[in-house]
CSV table of C-alpha atoms and ligand atoms in Angstrom, one decimal:
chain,number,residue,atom,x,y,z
G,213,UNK,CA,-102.8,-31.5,70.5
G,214,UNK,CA,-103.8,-28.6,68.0
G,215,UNK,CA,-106.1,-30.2,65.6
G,216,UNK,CA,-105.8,-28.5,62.2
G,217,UNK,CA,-109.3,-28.0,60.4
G,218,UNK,CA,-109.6,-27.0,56.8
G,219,UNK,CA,-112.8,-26.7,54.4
G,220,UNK,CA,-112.7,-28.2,51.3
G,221,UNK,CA,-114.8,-28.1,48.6
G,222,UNK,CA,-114.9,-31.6,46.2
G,223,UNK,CA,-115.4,-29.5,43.1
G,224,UNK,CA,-112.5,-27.3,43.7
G,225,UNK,CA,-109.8,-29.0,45.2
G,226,UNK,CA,-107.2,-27.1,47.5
G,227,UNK,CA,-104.0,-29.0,46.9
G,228,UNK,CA,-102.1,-27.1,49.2
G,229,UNK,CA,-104.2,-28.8,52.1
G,230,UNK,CA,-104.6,-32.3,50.3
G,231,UNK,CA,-100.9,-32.2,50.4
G,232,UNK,CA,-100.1,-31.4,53.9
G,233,UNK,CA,-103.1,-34.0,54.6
G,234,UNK,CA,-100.9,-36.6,52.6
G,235,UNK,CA,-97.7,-35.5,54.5
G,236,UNK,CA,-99.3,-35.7,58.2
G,237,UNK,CA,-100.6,-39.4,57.0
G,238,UNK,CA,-97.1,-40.2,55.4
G,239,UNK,CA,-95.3,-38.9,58.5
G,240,UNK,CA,-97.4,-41.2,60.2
G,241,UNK,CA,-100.3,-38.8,61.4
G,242,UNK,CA,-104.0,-38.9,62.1
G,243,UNK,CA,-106.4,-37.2,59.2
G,244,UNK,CA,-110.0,-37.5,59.5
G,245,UNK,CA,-111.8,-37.0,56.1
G,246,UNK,CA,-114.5,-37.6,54.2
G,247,UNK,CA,-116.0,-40.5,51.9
G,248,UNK,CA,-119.0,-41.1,50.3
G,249,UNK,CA,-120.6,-42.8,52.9
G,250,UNK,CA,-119.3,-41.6,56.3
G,251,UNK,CA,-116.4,-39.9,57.5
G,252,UNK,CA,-112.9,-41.6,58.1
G,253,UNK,CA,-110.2,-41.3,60.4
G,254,UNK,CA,-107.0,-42.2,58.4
G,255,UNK,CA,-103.7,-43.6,59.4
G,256,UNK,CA,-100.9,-45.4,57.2
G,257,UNK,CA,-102.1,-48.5,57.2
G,258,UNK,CA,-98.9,-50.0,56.3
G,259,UNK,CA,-97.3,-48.7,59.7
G,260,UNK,CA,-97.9,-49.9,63.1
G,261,UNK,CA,-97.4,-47.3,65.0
G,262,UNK,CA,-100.0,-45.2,63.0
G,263,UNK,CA,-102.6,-47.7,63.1
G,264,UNK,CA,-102.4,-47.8,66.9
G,265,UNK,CA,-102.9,-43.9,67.3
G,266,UNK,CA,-106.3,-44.5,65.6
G,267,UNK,CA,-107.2,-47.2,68.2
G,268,UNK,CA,-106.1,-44.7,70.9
G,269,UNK,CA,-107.9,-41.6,69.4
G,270,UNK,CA,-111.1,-43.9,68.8
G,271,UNK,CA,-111.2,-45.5,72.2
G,272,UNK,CA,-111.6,-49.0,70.0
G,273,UNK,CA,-110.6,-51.9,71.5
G,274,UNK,CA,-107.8,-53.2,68.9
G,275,UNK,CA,-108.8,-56.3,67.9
G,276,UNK,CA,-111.5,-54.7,65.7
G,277,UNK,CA,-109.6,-54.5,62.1
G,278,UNK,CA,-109.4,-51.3,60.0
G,279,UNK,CA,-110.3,-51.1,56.6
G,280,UNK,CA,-107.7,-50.5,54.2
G,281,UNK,CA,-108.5,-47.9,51.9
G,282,UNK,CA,-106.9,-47.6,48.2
G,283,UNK,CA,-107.1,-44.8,45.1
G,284,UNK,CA,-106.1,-47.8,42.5
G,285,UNK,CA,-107.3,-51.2,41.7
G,286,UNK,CA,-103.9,-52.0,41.2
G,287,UNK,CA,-103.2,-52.0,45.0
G,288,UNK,CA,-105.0,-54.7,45.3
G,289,UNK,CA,-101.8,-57.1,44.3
G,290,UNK,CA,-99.9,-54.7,46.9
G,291,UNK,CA,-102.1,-55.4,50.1
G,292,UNK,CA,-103.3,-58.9,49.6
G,293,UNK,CA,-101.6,-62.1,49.3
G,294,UNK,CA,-104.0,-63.5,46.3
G,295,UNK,CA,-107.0,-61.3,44.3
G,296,UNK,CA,-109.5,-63.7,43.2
G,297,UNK,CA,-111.3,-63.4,39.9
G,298,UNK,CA,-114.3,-62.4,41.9
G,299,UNK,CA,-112.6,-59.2,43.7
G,300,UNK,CA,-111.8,-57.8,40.2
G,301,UNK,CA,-115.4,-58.3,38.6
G,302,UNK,CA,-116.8,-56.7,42.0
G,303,UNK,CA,-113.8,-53.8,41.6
G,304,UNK,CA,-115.4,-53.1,37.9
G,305,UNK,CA,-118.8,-53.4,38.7
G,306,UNK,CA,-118.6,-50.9,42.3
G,307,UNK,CA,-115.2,-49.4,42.7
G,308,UNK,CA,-114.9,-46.7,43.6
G,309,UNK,CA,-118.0,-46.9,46.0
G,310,UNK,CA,-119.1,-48.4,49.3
G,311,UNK,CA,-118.0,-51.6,48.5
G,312,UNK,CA,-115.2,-53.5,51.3
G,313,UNK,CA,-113.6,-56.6,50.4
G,314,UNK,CA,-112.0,-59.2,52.6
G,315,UNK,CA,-109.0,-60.6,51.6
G,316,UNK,CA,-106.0,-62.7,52.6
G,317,UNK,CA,-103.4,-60.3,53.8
G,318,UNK,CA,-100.4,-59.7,52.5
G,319,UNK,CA,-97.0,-59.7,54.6
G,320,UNK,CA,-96.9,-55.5,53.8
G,321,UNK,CA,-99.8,-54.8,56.0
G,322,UNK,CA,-99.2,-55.1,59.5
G,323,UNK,CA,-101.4,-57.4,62.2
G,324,UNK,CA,-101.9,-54.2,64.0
G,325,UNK,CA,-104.2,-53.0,60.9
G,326,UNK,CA,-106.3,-56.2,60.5
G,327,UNK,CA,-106.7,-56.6,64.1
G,328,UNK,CA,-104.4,-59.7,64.5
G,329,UNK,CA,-106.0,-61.3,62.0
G,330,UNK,CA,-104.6,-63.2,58.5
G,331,UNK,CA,-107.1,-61.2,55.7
G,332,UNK,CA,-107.2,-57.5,55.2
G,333,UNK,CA,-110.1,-55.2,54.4
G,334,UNK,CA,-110.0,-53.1,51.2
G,335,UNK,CA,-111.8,-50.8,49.9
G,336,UNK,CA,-111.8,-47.7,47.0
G,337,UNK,CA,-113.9,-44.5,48.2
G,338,UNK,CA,-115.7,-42.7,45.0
G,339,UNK,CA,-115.1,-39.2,47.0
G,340,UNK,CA,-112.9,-37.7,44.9
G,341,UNK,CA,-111.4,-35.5,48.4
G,342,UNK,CA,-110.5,-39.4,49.8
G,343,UNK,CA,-108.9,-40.5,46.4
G,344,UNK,CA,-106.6,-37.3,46.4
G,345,UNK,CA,-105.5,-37.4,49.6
G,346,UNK,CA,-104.7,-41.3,49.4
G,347,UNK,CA,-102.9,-40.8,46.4
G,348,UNK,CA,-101.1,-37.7,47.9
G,349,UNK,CA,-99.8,-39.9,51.4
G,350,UNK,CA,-98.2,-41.9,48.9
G,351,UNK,CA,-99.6,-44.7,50.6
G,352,UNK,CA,-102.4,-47.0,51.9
G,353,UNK,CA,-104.7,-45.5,54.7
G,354,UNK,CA,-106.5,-47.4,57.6
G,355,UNK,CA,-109.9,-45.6,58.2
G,356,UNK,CA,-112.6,-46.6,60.6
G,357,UNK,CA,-115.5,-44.3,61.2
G,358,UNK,CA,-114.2,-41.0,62.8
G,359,UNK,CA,-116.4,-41.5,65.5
G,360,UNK,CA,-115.4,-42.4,69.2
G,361,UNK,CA,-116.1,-45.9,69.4
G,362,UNK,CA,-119.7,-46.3,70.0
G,363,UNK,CA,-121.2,-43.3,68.9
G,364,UNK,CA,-123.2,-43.5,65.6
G,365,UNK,CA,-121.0,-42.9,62.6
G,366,UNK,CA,-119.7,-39.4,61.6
G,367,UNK,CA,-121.9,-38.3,58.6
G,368,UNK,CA,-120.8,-34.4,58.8
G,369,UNK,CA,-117.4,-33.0,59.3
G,370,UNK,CA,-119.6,-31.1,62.7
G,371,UNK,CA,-120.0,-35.0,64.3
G,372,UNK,CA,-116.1,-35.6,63.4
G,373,UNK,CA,-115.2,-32.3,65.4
G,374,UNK,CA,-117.5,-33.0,68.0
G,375,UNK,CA,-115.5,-36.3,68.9
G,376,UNK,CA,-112.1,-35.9,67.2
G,377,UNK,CA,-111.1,-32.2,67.9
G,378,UNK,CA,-107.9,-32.5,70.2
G,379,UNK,CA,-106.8,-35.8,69.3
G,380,UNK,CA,-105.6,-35.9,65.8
G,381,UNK,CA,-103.5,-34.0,64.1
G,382,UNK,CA,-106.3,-32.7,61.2
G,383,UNK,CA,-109.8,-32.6,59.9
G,384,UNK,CA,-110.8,-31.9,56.4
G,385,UNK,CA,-114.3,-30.6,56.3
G,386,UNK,CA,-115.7,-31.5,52.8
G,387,UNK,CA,-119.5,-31.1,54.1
G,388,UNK,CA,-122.1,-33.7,54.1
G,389,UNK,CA,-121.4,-37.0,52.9
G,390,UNK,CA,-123.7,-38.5,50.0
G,391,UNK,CA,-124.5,-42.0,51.8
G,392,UNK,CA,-124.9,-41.9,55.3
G,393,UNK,CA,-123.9,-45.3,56.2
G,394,UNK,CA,-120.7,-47.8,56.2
G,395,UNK,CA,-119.9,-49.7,52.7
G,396,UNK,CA,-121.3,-53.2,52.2
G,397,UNK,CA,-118.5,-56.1,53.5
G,398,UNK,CA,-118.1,-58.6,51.3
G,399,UNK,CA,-115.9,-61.9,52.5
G,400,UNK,CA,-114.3,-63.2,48.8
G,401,UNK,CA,-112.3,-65.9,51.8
G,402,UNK,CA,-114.9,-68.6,51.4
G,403,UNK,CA,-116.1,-70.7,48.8
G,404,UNK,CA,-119.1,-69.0,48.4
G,405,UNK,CA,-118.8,-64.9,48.9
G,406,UNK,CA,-120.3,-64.0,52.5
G,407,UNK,CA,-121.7,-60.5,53.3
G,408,UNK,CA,-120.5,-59.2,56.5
G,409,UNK,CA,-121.9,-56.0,57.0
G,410,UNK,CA,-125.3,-55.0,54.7
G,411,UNK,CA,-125.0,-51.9,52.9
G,412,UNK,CA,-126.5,-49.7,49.7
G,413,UNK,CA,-124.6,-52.5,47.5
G,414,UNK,CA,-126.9,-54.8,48.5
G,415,UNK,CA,-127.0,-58.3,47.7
G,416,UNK,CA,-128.9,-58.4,45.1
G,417,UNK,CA,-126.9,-56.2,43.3
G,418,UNK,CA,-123.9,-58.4,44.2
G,419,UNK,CA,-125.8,-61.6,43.0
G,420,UNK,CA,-125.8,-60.1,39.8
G,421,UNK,CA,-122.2,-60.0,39.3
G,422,UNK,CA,-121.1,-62.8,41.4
G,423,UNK,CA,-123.9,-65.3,41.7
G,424,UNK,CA,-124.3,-67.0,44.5
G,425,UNK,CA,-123.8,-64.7,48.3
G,426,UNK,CA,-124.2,-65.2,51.2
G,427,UNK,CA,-125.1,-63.3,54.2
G,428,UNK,CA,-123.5,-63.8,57.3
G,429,UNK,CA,-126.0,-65.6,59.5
G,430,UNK,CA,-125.3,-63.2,62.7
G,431,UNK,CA,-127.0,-60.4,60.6
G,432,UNK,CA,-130.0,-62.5,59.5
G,433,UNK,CA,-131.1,-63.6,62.8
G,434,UNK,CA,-130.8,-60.4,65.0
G,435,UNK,CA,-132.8,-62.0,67.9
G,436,UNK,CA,-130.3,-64.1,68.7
G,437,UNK,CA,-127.3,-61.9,68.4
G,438,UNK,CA,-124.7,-62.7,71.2
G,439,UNK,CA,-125.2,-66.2,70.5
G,440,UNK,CA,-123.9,-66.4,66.8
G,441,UNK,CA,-120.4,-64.5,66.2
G,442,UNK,CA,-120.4,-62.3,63.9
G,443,UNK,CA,-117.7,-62.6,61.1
G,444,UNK,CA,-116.6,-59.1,61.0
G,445,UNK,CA,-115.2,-58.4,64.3
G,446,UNK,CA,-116.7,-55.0,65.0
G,447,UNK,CA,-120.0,-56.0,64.0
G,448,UNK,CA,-120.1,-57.9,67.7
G,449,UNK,CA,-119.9,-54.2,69.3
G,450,UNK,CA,-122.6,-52.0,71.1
G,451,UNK,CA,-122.5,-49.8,68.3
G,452,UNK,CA,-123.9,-46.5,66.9
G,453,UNK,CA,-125.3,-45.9,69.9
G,454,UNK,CA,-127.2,-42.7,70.8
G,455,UNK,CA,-127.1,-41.7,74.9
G,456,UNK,CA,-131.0,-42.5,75.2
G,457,UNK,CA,-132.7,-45.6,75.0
G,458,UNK,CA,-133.6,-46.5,71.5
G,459,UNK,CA,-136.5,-49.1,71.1
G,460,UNK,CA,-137.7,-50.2,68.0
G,461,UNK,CA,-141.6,-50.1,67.2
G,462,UNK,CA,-142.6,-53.5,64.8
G,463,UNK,CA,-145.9,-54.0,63.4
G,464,UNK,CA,-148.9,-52.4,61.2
G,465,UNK,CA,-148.2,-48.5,60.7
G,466,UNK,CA,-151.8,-47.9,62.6
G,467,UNK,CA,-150.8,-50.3,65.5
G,468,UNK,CA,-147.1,-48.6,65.5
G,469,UNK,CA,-148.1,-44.9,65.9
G,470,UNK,CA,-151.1,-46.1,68.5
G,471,UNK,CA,-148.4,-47.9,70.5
G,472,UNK,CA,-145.6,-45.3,70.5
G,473,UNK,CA,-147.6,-42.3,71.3
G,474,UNK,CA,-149.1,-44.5,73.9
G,475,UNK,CA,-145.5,-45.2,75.2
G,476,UNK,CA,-144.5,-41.2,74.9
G,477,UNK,CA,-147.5,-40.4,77.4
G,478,UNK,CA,-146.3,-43.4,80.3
G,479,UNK,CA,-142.5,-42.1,79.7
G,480,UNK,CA,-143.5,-38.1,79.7
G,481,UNK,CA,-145.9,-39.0,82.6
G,482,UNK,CA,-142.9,-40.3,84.6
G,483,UNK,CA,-140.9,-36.7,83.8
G,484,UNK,CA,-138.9,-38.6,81.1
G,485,UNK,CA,-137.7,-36.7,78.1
G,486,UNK,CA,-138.9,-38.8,74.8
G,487,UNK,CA,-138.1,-38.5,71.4
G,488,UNK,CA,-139.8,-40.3,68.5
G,489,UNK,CA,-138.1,-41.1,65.4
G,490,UNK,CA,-140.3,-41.2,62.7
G,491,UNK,CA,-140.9,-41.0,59.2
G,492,UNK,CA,-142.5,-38.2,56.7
G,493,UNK,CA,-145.9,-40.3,56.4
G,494,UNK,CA,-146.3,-40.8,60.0
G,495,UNK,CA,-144.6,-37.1,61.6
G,496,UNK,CA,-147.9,-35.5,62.5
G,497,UNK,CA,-149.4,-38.1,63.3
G,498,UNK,CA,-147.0,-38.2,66.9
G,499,UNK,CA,-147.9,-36.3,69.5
G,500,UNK,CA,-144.4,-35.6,70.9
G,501,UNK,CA,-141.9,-32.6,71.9
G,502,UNK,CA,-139.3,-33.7,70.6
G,503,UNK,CA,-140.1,-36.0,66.7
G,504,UNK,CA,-137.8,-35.6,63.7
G,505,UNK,CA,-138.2,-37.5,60.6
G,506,UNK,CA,-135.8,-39.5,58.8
G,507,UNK,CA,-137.7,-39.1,55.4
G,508,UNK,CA,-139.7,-41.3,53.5
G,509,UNK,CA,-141.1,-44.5,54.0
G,510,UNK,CA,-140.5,-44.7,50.4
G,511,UNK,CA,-137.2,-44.1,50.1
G,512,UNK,CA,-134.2,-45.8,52.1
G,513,UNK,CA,-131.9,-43.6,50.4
G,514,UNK,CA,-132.7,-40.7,52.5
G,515,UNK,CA,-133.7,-42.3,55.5
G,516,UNK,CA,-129.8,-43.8,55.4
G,517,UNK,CA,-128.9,-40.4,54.6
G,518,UNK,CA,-130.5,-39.1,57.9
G,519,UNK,CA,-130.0,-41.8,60.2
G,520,UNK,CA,-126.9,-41.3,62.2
G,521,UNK,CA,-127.5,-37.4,62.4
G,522,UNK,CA,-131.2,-38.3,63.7
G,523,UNK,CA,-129.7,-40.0,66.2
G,524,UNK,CA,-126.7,-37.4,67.2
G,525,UNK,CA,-129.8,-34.8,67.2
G,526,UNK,CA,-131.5,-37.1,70.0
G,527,UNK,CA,-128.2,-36.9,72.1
G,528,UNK,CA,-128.3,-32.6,71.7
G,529,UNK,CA,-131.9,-32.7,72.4
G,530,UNK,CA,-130.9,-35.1,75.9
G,531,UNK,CA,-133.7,-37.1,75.5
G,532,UNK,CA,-133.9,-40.5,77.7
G,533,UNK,CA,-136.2,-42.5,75.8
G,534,UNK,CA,-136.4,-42.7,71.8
G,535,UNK,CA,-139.4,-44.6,70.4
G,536,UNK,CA,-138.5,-45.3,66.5
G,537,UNK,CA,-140.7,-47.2,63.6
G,538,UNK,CA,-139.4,-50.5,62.4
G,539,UNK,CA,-138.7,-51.2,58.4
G,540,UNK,CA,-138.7,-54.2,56.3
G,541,UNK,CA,-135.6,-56.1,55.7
G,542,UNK,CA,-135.7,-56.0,51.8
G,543,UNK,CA,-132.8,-54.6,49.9
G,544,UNK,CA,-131.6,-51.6,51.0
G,545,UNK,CA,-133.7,-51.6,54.4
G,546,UNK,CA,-131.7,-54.5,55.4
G,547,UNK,CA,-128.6,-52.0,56.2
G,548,UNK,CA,-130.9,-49.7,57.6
G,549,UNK,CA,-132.6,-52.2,60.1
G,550,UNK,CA,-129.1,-53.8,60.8
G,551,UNK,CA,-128.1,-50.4,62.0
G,552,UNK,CA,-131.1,-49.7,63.8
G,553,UNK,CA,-131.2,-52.9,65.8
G,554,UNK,CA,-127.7,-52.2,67.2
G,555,UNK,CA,-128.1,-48.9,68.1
G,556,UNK,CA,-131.2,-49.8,69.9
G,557,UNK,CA,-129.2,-52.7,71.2
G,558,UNK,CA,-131.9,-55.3,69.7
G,559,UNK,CA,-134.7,-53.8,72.4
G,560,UNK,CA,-138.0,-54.0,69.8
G,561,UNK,CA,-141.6,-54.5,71.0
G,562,UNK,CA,-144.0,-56.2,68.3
G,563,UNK,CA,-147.2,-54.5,67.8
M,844,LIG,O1,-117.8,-47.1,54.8
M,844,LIG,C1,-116.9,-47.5,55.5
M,844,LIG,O2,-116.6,-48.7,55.4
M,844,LIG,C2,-116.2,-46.6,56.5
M,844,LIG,C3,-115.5,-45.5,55.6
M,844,LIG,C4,-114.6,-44.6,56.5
M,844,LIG,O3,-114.7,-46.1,54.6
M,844,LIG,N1,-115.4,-47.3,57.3
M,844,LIG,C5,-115.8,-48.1,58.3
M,844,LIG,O4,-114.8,-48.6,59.1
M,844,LIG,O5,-117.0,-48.3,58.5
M,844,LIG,P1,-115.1,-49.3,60.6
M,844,LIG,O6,-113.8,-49.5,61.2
M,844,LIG,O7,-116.0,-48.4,61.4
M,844,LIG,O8,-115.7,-50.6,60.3
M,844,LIG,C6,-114.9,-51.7,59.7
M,844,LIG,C7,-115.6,-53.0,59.9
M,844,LIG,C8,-115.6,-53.5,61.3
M,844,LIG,O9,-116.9,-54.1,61.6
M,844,LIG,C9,-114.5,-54.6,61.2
M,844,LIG,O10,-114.7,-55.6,62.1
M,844,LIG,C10,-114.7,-55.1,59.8
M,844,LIG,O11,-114.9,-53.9,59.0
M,844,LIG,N2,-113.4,-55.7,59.3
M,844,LIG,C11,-112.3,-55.1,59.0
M,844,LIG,N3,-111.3,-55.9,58.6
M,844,LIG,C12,-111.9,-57.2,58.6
M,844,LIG,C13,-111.4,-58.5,58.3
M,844,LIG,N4,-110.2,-58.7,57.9
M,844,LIG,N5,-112.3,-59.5,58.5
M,844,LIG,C14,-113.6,-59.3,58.8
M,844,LIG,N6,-114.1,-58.0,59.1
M,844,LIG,C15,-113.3,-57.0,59.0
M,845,LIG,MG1,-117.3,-47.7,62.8
């Protein structure tokens, strides 16, 4: 298939092309676009059909739900069965923003969107490129990551073309996104709120508005991943995966940079090509090829900024081994780690 790709700019919007984006998706389409934290590929989520061409053009096994993604809190009513108070106070305090909530379903959206299951996924994206162009379908749209499944999320319209180009029918380039990584997920189910997936709304910030959360105990207690099962279905998944070997470096910053450039000499000994992931403090202090830094230890903002396309660069670079430093687990690092430990597929050495 002829993939159509357009660039457009978020401060000057091109309707022409946000409406023929709206009429693939109302026609039942794939449209791969971008939000604020990674890029999309949209379907109607209110058709079957469409949903399962995103399956098929992600590779993803279709029990994984889609998120349903909305340009009015009014939708809510339209897509689930009952909107607790809570879903409205976190709607006023984050939406639009990278903020999913998980509600029971209503009969409109179709088992093949929520992965057979009885809630639905919703969430408002602040780009104002992904509010247009839901508003133009005329509908709701289903968006994963517009990644093939298992590759680290799309954070540049370049990573969507990479895997997408060919199998859906258009790709709206709107540069970098702001974010980097997937909203926050939020289950409003329960009896107490239960974070699924950690994000840049971290809990604190949802304690303030909701009170008590909780966080799904498969994220808190990595180590023993495969044992607990995790509540949002595609959080069970290899995931974000670069083609190397990612191993995680835990400990004193000293002891870290000792140990991985200790590990770079045994792999490059043994004609290996090694990559270190590292951070501005530390750069120079690796004695590697092939090092790029994420940013700042300071600052989990950028490093989520850079961390899927530090990891696509690893995969261009061909490297087999990538040694990377290990963060705390404290607000916003806790998305960061969470993303890091799947991609290295939970292989970390303690220093
Ligand atoms: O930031 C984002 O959320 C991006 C952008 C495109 O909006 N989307 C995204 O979608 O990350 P995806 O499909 O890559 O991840 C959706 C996650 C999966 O882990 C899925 O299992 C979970 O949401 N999920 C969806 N519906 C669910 C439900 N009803 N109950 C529990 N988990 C659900
Ligand atoms: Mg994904």
């Amino acid at each position: 298939m002829d993939t159509l790709i357009c660039q457009l700019d978020e401060q000057n919007l091109n309707h022409q092309w946000i409406e023929k984006a709206g009429a693939i998706l109302a026609g039942g389409g794939l449209v791969a676009f971008p939000t604020e934290t990674v890029y999309g590929l949209g379907a109607d989520a209110l058709n079957d059909a469409a949903a399962a061409r995103i399956y098929l053009a992600k590779g993803r096994p279709s029990d994984n739900p889609l998120i349903v993604h909305i340009a009015e809190v009014e939708a809510l009513n339209e897509v689930a069965s009952y909107v607790p108070a809570n879903a409205y106070r976190l709607a006023d305090a984050f939406w639009p923003g990278p903020l999913t909530m998980i509600l029971n379903k209503s009969d409109q959206v179709p088992l093949s969107t929520t992965g057979g299951l009885d809630t639905v996924a919703v969430r408002m994206p602040s780009n104002p490129l992904a509010l247009e162009i839901i508003k133009a379908s005329g509908t709701y749209i289903a968006a994963p990551s517009a990644n093939i499944s298992g590759k680290p999320s799309p954070t540049s319209a370049k990573h969507v073309i990479d895997d997408l180009n060919g199998k859906v029918d258009m790709i709206i380039d709107g540069g970098a996104v702001t974010i980097g990584i997937e909203s926050t997920i939020i289950d409003l189910t329960g009896s107490i709120p239960m974070i699924l997936r950690p994000g840049m709304i971290t809990r604190e910030m949802l304690c303030l508005v909701l009170g008590e959360v909780a966080v799904d105990p498969a994220i808190l207690a990595p180590e023993s991943a495969g044992n607990i099962r995790p509540k949002a279905p595609g959080m069970k998944y290899k995931h974000y995966a670069p083609s190397g070997e990612l191993i995680l470096i835990e400990g004193d910053a000293a002891a870290v940079i000792k140990r991985i450039n200790q590990l770079v000499r045994e792999k490059e000994k043994e004609d290996f090509n090694v990559g270190v992931m590292a951070t501005d403090e530390t750069l120079a202090a690796y004695h590697c090829r092939n090092k790029i830094s994420m940013g700042s230890r300071l600052d989990y903002k950028t490093i989520a900024h850079h961390l899927y396309d530090t990891l696509r660069r690893f995969d261009t670079l061909d490297v087999d081994y990538i040694f990377c430093e290990s963060f705390h687990q404290k607000d916003g690092w806790q998305a960061i780690m969470n993303r890091l430990l799947k991609a290295a597929g939970y292989r970390v050495i303690k220093v």
